[in-house]
Short mmCIF file of N, CA, C and O in Angstrom, two decimals:
data_model
loop_
_atom_site.label_atom_id
_atom_site.label_comp_id
_atom_site.label_asym_id
_atom_site.label_seq_id
_atom_site.Cartn_x
_atom_site.Cartn_y
_atom_site.Cartn_z
N MET A 1 247.55 87.31 -12.97
CA MET A 1 248.21 86.81 -14.16
C MET A 1 247.52 85.54 -14.65
O MET A 1 247.16 84.69 -13.86
N GLU A 2 247.34 85.45 -15.93
CA GLU A 2 246.70 84.27 -16.51
C GLU A 2 247.71 83.14 -16.68
O GLU A 2 248.87 83.38 -16.97
N VAL A 3 247.21 81.92 -16.53
CA VAL A 3 248.04 80.75 -16.79
C VAL A 3 247.49 80.04 -18.02
O VAL A 3 246.31 80.15 -18.34
N GLN A 4 248.37 79.33 -18.69
CA GLN A 4 247.96 78.54 -19.85
C GLN A 4 247.42 77.21 -19.34
O GLN A 4 248.14 76.49 -18.65
N ILE A 5 246.19 76.88 -19.66
CA ILE A 5 245.58 75.63 -19.22
C ILE A 5 245.79 74.59 -20.32
O ILE A 5 245.47 74.83 -21.48
N THR A 6 246.31 73.43 -19.90
CA THR A 6 246.49 72.32 -20.83
C THR A 6 245.89 71.06 -20.21
O THR A 6 245.57 71.05 -19.02
N SER A 7 245.81 70.02 -20.99
CA SER A 7 245.32 68.74 -20.47
C SER A 7 246.22 68.25 -19.34
O SER A 7 245.75 67.57 -18.42
N GLU A 8 247.51 68.61 -19.39
CA GLU A 8 248.46 68.15 -18.39
C GLU A 8 248.31 68.85 -17.04
O GLU A 8 248.50 68.24 -16.00
N ASN A 9 247.99 70.15 -17.03
CA ASN A 9 247.96 70.86 -15.75
C ASN A 9 246.54 71.15 -15.24
O ASN A 9 246.37 71.66 -14.14
N PHE A 10 245.53 70.83 -16.01
CA PHE A 10 244.16 71.19 -15.65
C PHE A 10 243.71 70.61 -14.32
O PHE A 10 243.20 71.33 -13.46
N GLU A 11 243.91 69.32 -14.12
CA GLU A 11 243.42 68.67 -12.88
C GLU A 11 244.06 69.28 -11.64
O GLU A 11 243.37 69.53 -10.65
N SER A 12 245.37 69.54 -11.68
CA SER A 12 246.03 70.10 -10.50
C SER A 12 245.55 71.53 -10.23
O SER A 12 245.38 71.91 -9.08
N LEU A 13 245.30 72.30 -11.29
CA LEU A 13 244.76 73.66 -11.10
C LEU A 13 243.32 73.61 -10.60
O LEU A 13 242.94 74.36 -9.71
N LYS A 14 242.54 72.72 -11.17
CA LYS A 14 241.12 72.59 -10.77
C LYS A 14 240.99 72.20 -9.30
O LYS A 14 240.11 72.66 -8.60
N ASN A 15 241.90 71.36 -8.84
CA ASN A 15 241.84 70.87 -7.46
C ASN A 15 242.78 71.64 -6.54
O ASN A 15 243.06 71.21 -5.43
N GLY A 16 243.27 72.79 -7.00
CA GLY A 16 244.19 73.60 -6.19
C GLY A 16 243.49 74.33 -5.06
O GLY A 16 242.27 74.24 -4.87
N GLN A 17 244.27 75.11 -4.33
CA GLN A 17 243.76 75.85 -3.17
C GLN A 17 242.81 76.97 -3.56
O GLN A 17 241.88 77.28 -2.84
N LEU A 18 243.06 77.58 -4.73
CA LEU A 18 242.26 78.73 -5.16
C LEU A 18 241.16 78.31 -6.12
O LEU A 18 241.32 77.33 -6.86
N PRO A 19 240.06 79.06 -6.15
CA PRO A 19 239.06 78.82 -7.21
C PRO A 19 239.72 79.02 -8.57
O PRO A 19 240.72 79.73 -8.69
N LEU A 20 239.14 78.41 -9.59
CA LEU A 20 239.71 78.45 -10.94
C LEU A 20 238.67 78.97 -11.92
O LEU A 20 237.53 78.53 -11.92
N VAL A 21 239.10 79.90 -12.78
CA VAL A 21 238.28 80.39 -13.89
C VAL A 21 239.01 80.02 -15.17
O VAL A 21 240.19 80.34 -15.33
N VAL A 22 238.32 79.31 -16.06
CA VAL A 22 238.94 78.87 -17.32
C VAL A 22 238.20 79.49 -18.50
O VAL A 22 237.00 79.29 -18.67
N ASP A 23 238.96 80.21 -19.31
CA ASP A 23 238.44 80.82 -20.53
C ASP A 23 238.78 79.89 -21.70
O ASP A 23 239.95 79.77 -22.07
N PHE A 24 237.77 79.22 -22.25
CA PHE A 24 237.97 78.37 -23.43
C PHE A 24 237.85 79.27 -24.65
O PHE A 24 236.83 79.93 -24.84
N TRP A 25 238.89 79.28 -25.49
CA TRP A 25 238.98 80.22 -26.60
C TRP A 25 239.73 79.59 -27.78
O TRP A 25 240.20 78.47 -27.69
N ALA A 26 239.82 80.35 -28.87
CA ALA A 26 240.64 79.96 -30.03
C ALA A 26 241.17 81.22 -30.68
O ALA A 26 240.54 82.29 -30.58
N THR A 27 242.29 81.11 -31.35
CA THR A 27 242.94 82.28 -31.95
C THR A 27 242.08 82.94 -33.02
O THR A 27 242.13 84.15 -33.19
N TRP A 28 241.27 82.17 -33.72
CA TRP A 28 240.45 82.69 -34.82
C TRP A 28 239.11 83.28 -34.36
O TRP A 28 238.34 83.80 -35.15
N CYS A 29 238.82 83.22 -33.07
CA CYS A 29 237.52 83.62 -32.53
C CYS A 29 237.50 85.11 -32.19
O CYS A 29 238.18 85.56 -31.26
N GLY A 30 236.70 85.88 -32.95
CA GLY A 30 236.58 87.32 -32.72
C GLY A 30 236.09 87.69 -31.33
O GLY A 30 236.71 88.50 -30.64
N PRO A 31 234.96 87.12 -30.87
CA PRO A 31 234.48 87.43 -29.52
C PRO A 31 235.50 87.04 -28.43
O PRO A 31 235.59 87.72 -27.40
N CYS A 32 236.27 85.99 -28.67
CA CYS A 32 237.31 85.59 -27.70
C CYS A 32 238.36 86.68 -27.58
O CYS A 32 238.78 87.03 -26.47
N ARG A 33 238.78 87.22 -28.73
CA ARG A 33 239.78 88.29 -28.72
C ARG A 33 239.20 89.55 -28.09
O ARG A 33 239.92 90.33 -27.46
N MET A 34 237.89 89.73 -28.26
CA MET A 34 237.23 90.91 -27.71
C MET A 34 237.24 90.90 -26.17
O MET A 34 237.47 91.95 -25.55
N ILE A 35 237.01 89.76 -25.56
CA ILE A 35 236.97 89.71 -24.08
C ILE A 35 238.32 89.41 -23.45
O ILE A 35 238.46 89.53 -22.24
N ALA A 36 239.32 89.04 -24.25
CA ALA A 36 240.64 88.70 -23.71
C ALA A 36 241.22 89.79 -22.81
O ALA A 36 241.72 89.47 -21.72
N PRO A 37 241.17 91.07 -23.20
CA PRO A 37 241.72 92.10 -22.31
C PRO A 37 240.97 92.20 -20.98
O PRO A 37 241.56 92.49 -19.94
N VAL A 38 239.67 91.95 -21.00
CA VAL A 38 238.86 91.99 -19.78
C VAL A 38 239.26 90.85 -18.85
O VAL A 38 239.43 91.04 -17.64
N ILE A 39 239.42 89.66 -19.44
CA ILE A 39 239.86 88.49 -18.64
C ILE A 39 241.23 88.76 -18.03
O ILE A 39 241.46 88.49 -16.84
N ALA A 40 242.14 89.33 -18.82
CA ALA A 40 243.49 89.63 -18.33
C ALA A 40 243.44 90.65 -17.19
O ALA A 40 244.16 90.51 -16.19
N GLU A 41 242.59 91.65 -17.32
CA GLU A 41 242.43 92.68 -16.28
C GLU A 41 241.91 92.06 -14.99
O GLU A 41 242.41 92.35 -13.90
N LEU A 42 240.88 91.21 -15.11
CA LEU A 42 240.33 90.55 -13.91
C LEU A 42 241.34 89.59 -13.29
O LEU A 42 241.40 89.46 -12.07
N ALA A 43 242.15 88.94 -14.12
CA ALA A 43 243.18 88.04 -13.60
C ALA A 43 244.15 88.82 -12.71
O ALA A 43 244.55 88.32 -11.64
N LYS A 44 244.49 90.02 -13.11
CA LYS A 44 245.38 90.86 -12.29
C LYS A 44 244.68 91.30 -11.01
O LYS A 44 245.26 91.27 -9.93
N GLU A 45 243.42 91.73 -11.15
CA GLU A 45 242.66 92.21 -9.99
C GLU A 45 242.46 91.13 -8.93
O GLU A 45 242.44 91.42 -7.74
N TYR A 46 242.30 89.88 -9.38
CA TYR A 46 242.02 88.78 -8.45
C TYR A 46 243.26 87.90 -8.19
O TYR A 46 243.14 86.82 -7.62
N ASP A 47 244.43 88.39 -8.59
CA ASP A 47 245.66 87.63 -8.40
C ASP A 47 245.84 87.28 -6.92
O ASP A 47 245.67 88.12 -6.05
N GLY A 48 246.13 86.00 -6.67
CA GLY A 48 246.30 85.53 -5.30
C GLY A 48 245.01 85.06 -4.65
O GLY A 48 245.03 84.44 -3.60
N ARG A 49 243.86 85.35 -5.30
CA ARG A 49 242.58 84.92 -4.76
C ARG A 49 241.87 83.93 -5.68
O ARG A 49 241.13 83.06 -5.22
N ILE A 50 242.08 84.10 -7.00
CA ILE A 50 241.49 83.21 -8.01
C ILE A 50 242.55 82.92 -9.07
O ILE A 50 243.25 83.84 -9.50
N THR A 51 242.67 81.67 -9.47
CA THR A 51 243.53 81.32 -10.59
C THR A 51 242.72 81.50 -11.87
O THR A 51 241.60 80.99 -11.98
N VAL A 52 243.26 82.25 -12.81
CA VAL A 52 242.58 82.50 -14.08
C VAL A 52 243.43 81.91 -15.19
O VAL A 52 244.63 82.20 -15.29
N GLY A 53 242.81 81.07 -16.02
CA GLY A 53 243.55 80.43 -17.10
C GLY A 53 242.83 80.49 -18.42
O GLY A 53 241.61 80.65 -18.48
N LYS A 54 243.61 80.34 -19.48
CA LYS A 54 243.08 80.31 -20.84
C LYS A 54 243.36 78.92 -21.41
O LYS A 54 244.46 78.41 -21.26
N CYS A 55 242.37 78.35 -22.04
CA CYS A 55 242.50 77.02 -22.63
C CYS A 55 242.13 77.08 -24.10
O CYS A 55 240.96 77.33 -24.44
N ASP A 56 243.11 76.88 -24.97
CA ASP A 56 242.88 76.88 -26.42
C ASP A 56 242.17 75.58 -26.78
O ASP A 56 242.70 74.50 -26.59
N VAL A 57 240.94 75.70 -27.31
CA VAL A 57 240.14 74.51 -27.60
C VAL A 57 240.75 73.64 -28.70
O VAL A 57 240.51 72.44 -28.75
N GLU A 58 241.53 74.25 -29.58
CA GLU A 58 242.14 73.46 -30.66
C GLU A 58 243.33 72.65 -30.17
O GLU A 58 243.63 71.60 -30.70
N GLU A 59 244.01 73.14 -29.15
CA GLU A 59 245.16 72.42 -28.60
C GLU A 59 244.75 71.45 -27.50
O GLU A 59 245.54 70.58 -27.12
N ASN A 60 243.56 71.61 -26.96
CA ASN A 60 243.10 70.79 -25.83
C ASN A 60 241.68 70.30 -26.09
O ASN A 60 240.77 70.53 -25.29
N GLU A 61 241.51 69.61 -27.20
CA GLU A 61 240.18 69.14 -27.60
C GLU A 61 239.55 68.23 -26.56
O GLU A 61 238.34 68.25 -26.38
N ASP A 62 240.37 67.46 -25.85
CA ASP A 62 239.85 66.54 -24.84
C ASP A 62 239.13 67.30 -23.71
O ASP A 62 238.05 66.90 -23.27
N LEU A 63 239.70 68.42 -23.27
CA LEU A 63 239.05 69.21 -22.22
C LEU A 63 237.77 69.85 -22.74
O LEU A 63 236.76 69.88 -22.05
N ALA A 64 237.83 70.36 -23.97
CA ALA A 64 236.64 70.98 -24.56
C ALA A 64 235.52 69.95 -24.67
O ALA A 64 234.36 70.25 -24.36
N MET A 65 235.86 68.74 -25.07
CA MET A 65 234.84 67.68 -25.19
C MET A 65 234.32 67.27 -23.82
O MET A 65 233.12 67.09 -23.64
N GLU A 66 235.22 67.13 -22.85
CA GLU A 66 234.83 66.71 -21.50
C GLU A 66 233.80 67.66 -20.89
O GLU A 66 232.87 67.24 -20.21
N TYR A 67 233.94 68.96 -21.17
CA TYR A 67 233.03 69.95 -20.60
C TYR A 67 231.98 70.44 -21.59
O TYR A 67 231.27 71.41 -21.32
N GLY A 68 231.85 69.75 -22.72
CA GLY A 68 230.79 70.05 -23.68
C GLY A 68 230.87 71.44 -24.26
O GLY A 68 229.84 72.08 -24.49
N ILE A 69 232.09 71.92 -24.51
CA ILE A 69 232.27 73.26 -25.07
C ILE A 69 231.90 73.21 -26.55
O ILE A 69 232.60 72.60 -27.35
N ARG A 70 230.81 73.86 -26.91
CA ARG A 70 230.36 73.88 -28.30
C ARG A 70 230.49 75.27 -28.91
O ARG A 70 230.59 75.42 -30.12
N ASN A 71 230.42 76.28 -28.07
CA ASN A 71 230.55 77.67 -28.51
C ASN A 71 231.65 78.34 -27.69
O ASN A 71 231.79 78.05 -26.49
N ILE A 72 232.39 79.22 -28.34
CA ILE A 72 233.42 79.94 -27.61
C ILE A 72 233.23 81.44 -27.86
O ILE A 72 232.67 81.81 -28.89
N PRO A 73 233.61 82.26 -26.91
CA PRO A 73 234.22 81.89 -25.65
C PRO A 73 233.22 81.27 -24.68
O PRO A 73 232.06 81.66 -24.64
N THR A 74 233.70 80.28 -23.93
CA THR A 74 232.96 79.72 -22.81
C THR A 74 233.87 79.85 -21.60
O THR A 74 235.05 79.47 -21.67
N ILE A 75 233.35 80.35 -20.52
CA ILE A 75 234.13 80.53 -19.30
C ILE A 75 233.51 79.67 -18.22
O ILE A 75 232.32 79.77 -17.92
N LEU A 76 234.35 78.77 -17.67
CA LEU A 76 233.89 77.88 -16.61
C LEU A 76 234.49 78.32 -15.28
O LEU A 76 235.64 78.76 -15.22
N PHE A 77 233.70 78.19 -14.22
CA PHE A 77 234.11 78.59 -12.88
C PHE A 77 234.13 77.35 -11.98
O PHE A 77 233.13 76.64 -11.88
N PHE A 78 235.27 77.11 -11.34
CA PHE A 78 235.45 75.95 -10.47
C PHE A 78 235.77 76.39 -9.05
O PHE A 78 236.51 77.35 -8.83
N LYS A 79 235.19 75.67 -8.11
CA LYS A 79 235.49 75.90 -6.69
C LYS A 79 235.52 74.54 -6.02
O LYS A 79 234.61 73.73 -6.23
N GLY A 80 236.55 74.28 -5.25
CA GLY A 80 236.67 72.99 -4.58
C GLY A 80 236.71 71.82 -5.55
O GLY A 80 236.26 70.73 -5.24
N GLY A 81 237.26 72.05 -6.74
CA GLY A 81 237.39 70.99 -7.73
C GLY A 81 236.14 70.72 -8.54
O GLY A 81 236.13 69.87 -9.42
N GLN A 82 235.05 71.45 -8.27
CA GLN A 82 233.78 71.24 -8.96
C GLN A 82 233.41 72.46 -9.79
O GLN A 82 233.59 73.59 -9.35
N MET A 83 232.83 72.21 -10.97
CA MET A 83 232.33 73.32 -11.77
C MET A 83 231.08 73.87 -11.10
O MET A 83 230.15 73.13 -10.80
N VAL A 84 231.08 75.19 -10.84
CA VAL A 84 229.96 75.81 -10.13
C VAL A 84 229.20 76.82 -10.99
O VAL A 84 228.09 77.22 -10.63
N ASP A 85 229.79 77.23 -12.11
CA ASP A 85 229.12 78.20 -12.96
C ASP A 85 229.72 78.18 -14.35
O ASP A 85 230.80 77.63 -14.56
N LYS A 86 229.00 78.82 -15.30
CA LYS A 86 229.42 78.81 -16.70
C LYS A 86 228.84 80.03 -17.40
O LYS A 86 227.69 80.40 -17.15
N LEU A 87 229.64 80.66 -18.23
CA LEU A 87 229.19 81.75 -19.09
C LEU A 87 229.55 81.40 -20.53
O LEU A 87 230.66 80.96 -20.79
N VAL A 88 228.63 81.61 -21.45
CA VAL A 88 228.88 81.35 -22.87
C VAL A 88 228.71 82.66 -23.62
O VAL A 88 227.72 83.35 -23.46
N GLY A 89 229.71 82.97 -24.45
CA GLY A 89 229.65 84.20 -25.24
C GLY A 89 230.40 85.33 -24.58
O GLY A 89 230.81 85.25 -23.43
N ALA A 90 230.57 86.39 -25.35
CA ALA A 90 231.27 87.57 -24.85
C ALA A 90 230.31 88.35 -23.94
O ALA A 90 229.20 88.67 -24.33
N VAL A 91 230.78 88.61 -22.73
CA VAL A 91 229.98 89.38 -21.77
C VAL A 91 230.82 90.56 -21.28
O VAL A 91 232.03 90.58 -21.43
N ASN A 92 230.16 91.52 -20.66
CA ASN A 92 230.89 92.71 -20.20
C ASN A 92 231.63 92.44 -18.90
O ASN A 92 231.42 91.43 -18.23
N LYS A 93 232.50 93.39 -18.54
CA LYS A 93 233.33 93.23 -17.35
C LYS A 93 232.49 93.11 -16.08
O LYS A 93 232.80 92.32 -15.20
N ALA A 94 231.43 93.88 -15.99
CA ALA A 94 230.58 93.85 -14.79
C ALA A 94 230.02 92.45 -14.55
O ALA A 94 230.00 91.96 -13.42
N LYS A 95 229.55 91.81 -15.62
CA LYS A 95 228.99 90.46 -15.50
C LYS A 95 230.08 89.46 -15.09
O LYS A 95 229.86 88.62 -14.22
N LEU A 96 231.25 89.58 -15.71
CA LEU A 96 232.36 88.69 -15.34
C LEU A 96 232.78 88.91 -13.89
O LEU A 96 233.01 87.96 -13.15
N ASP A 97 232.89 90.17 -13.50
CA ASP A 97 233.30 90.49 -12.14
C ASP A 97 232.31 89.91 -11.12
O ASP A 97 232.71 89.39 -10.08
N GLU A 98 231.04 89.98 -11.45
CA GLU A 98 230.00 89.40 -10.58
C GLU A 98 230.24 87.90 -10.39
O GLU A 98 230.13 87.37 -9.28
N LYS A 99 230.57 87.22 -11.49
CA LYS A 99 230.83 85.77 -11.42
C LYS A 99 232.09 85.48 -10.62
O LYS A 99 232.14 84.52 -9.85
N PHE A 100 233.14 86.30 -10.82
CA PHE A 100 234.38 86.11 -10.05
C PHE A 100 234.07 86.25 -8.56
O PHE A 100 234.51 85.44 -7.75
N GLN A 101 233.31 87.30 -8.20
CA GLN A 101 232.96 87.52 -6.79
C GLN A 101 232.22 86.33 -6.19
O GLN A 101 232.42 85.98 -5.05
N SER A 102 231.36 85.70 -7.01
CA SER A 102 230.52 84.62 -6.51
C SER A 102 231.30 83.37 -6.11
O SER A 102 230.78 82.55 -5.36
N ILE A 103 232.52 83.22 -6.63
CA ILE A 103 233.28 82.00 -6.27
C ILE A 103 234.31 82.23 -5.19
O ILE A 103 235.04 81.31 -4.82
N LEU A 104 234.38 83.44 -4.68
CA LEU A 104 235.32 83.71 -3.58
C LEU A 104 234.78 83.19 -2.25
O LEU A 104 233.61 83.07 -2.05
#
């Protein structure tokens, strides 16, 4: 299940027990809407092993600026509180799944 990432809960999720995947997106972004079902599917598949969240860049500009998000969708991968990987743009499920596997 996906969680909503905000400026208020980001640090606790980033430093939580599970690795964190954050999908930076916006409602008006076509490629973001295109990969949303794939992200949701992977969130279910990795439930209990990886926390998967969505962060609306318009509602959380501070986080987008902190991580230099210039293009969306951008997906950041965190492990042990540190960013370990990044994907920019719409990618297929196989590529996303490979990245999810790499942070377990």
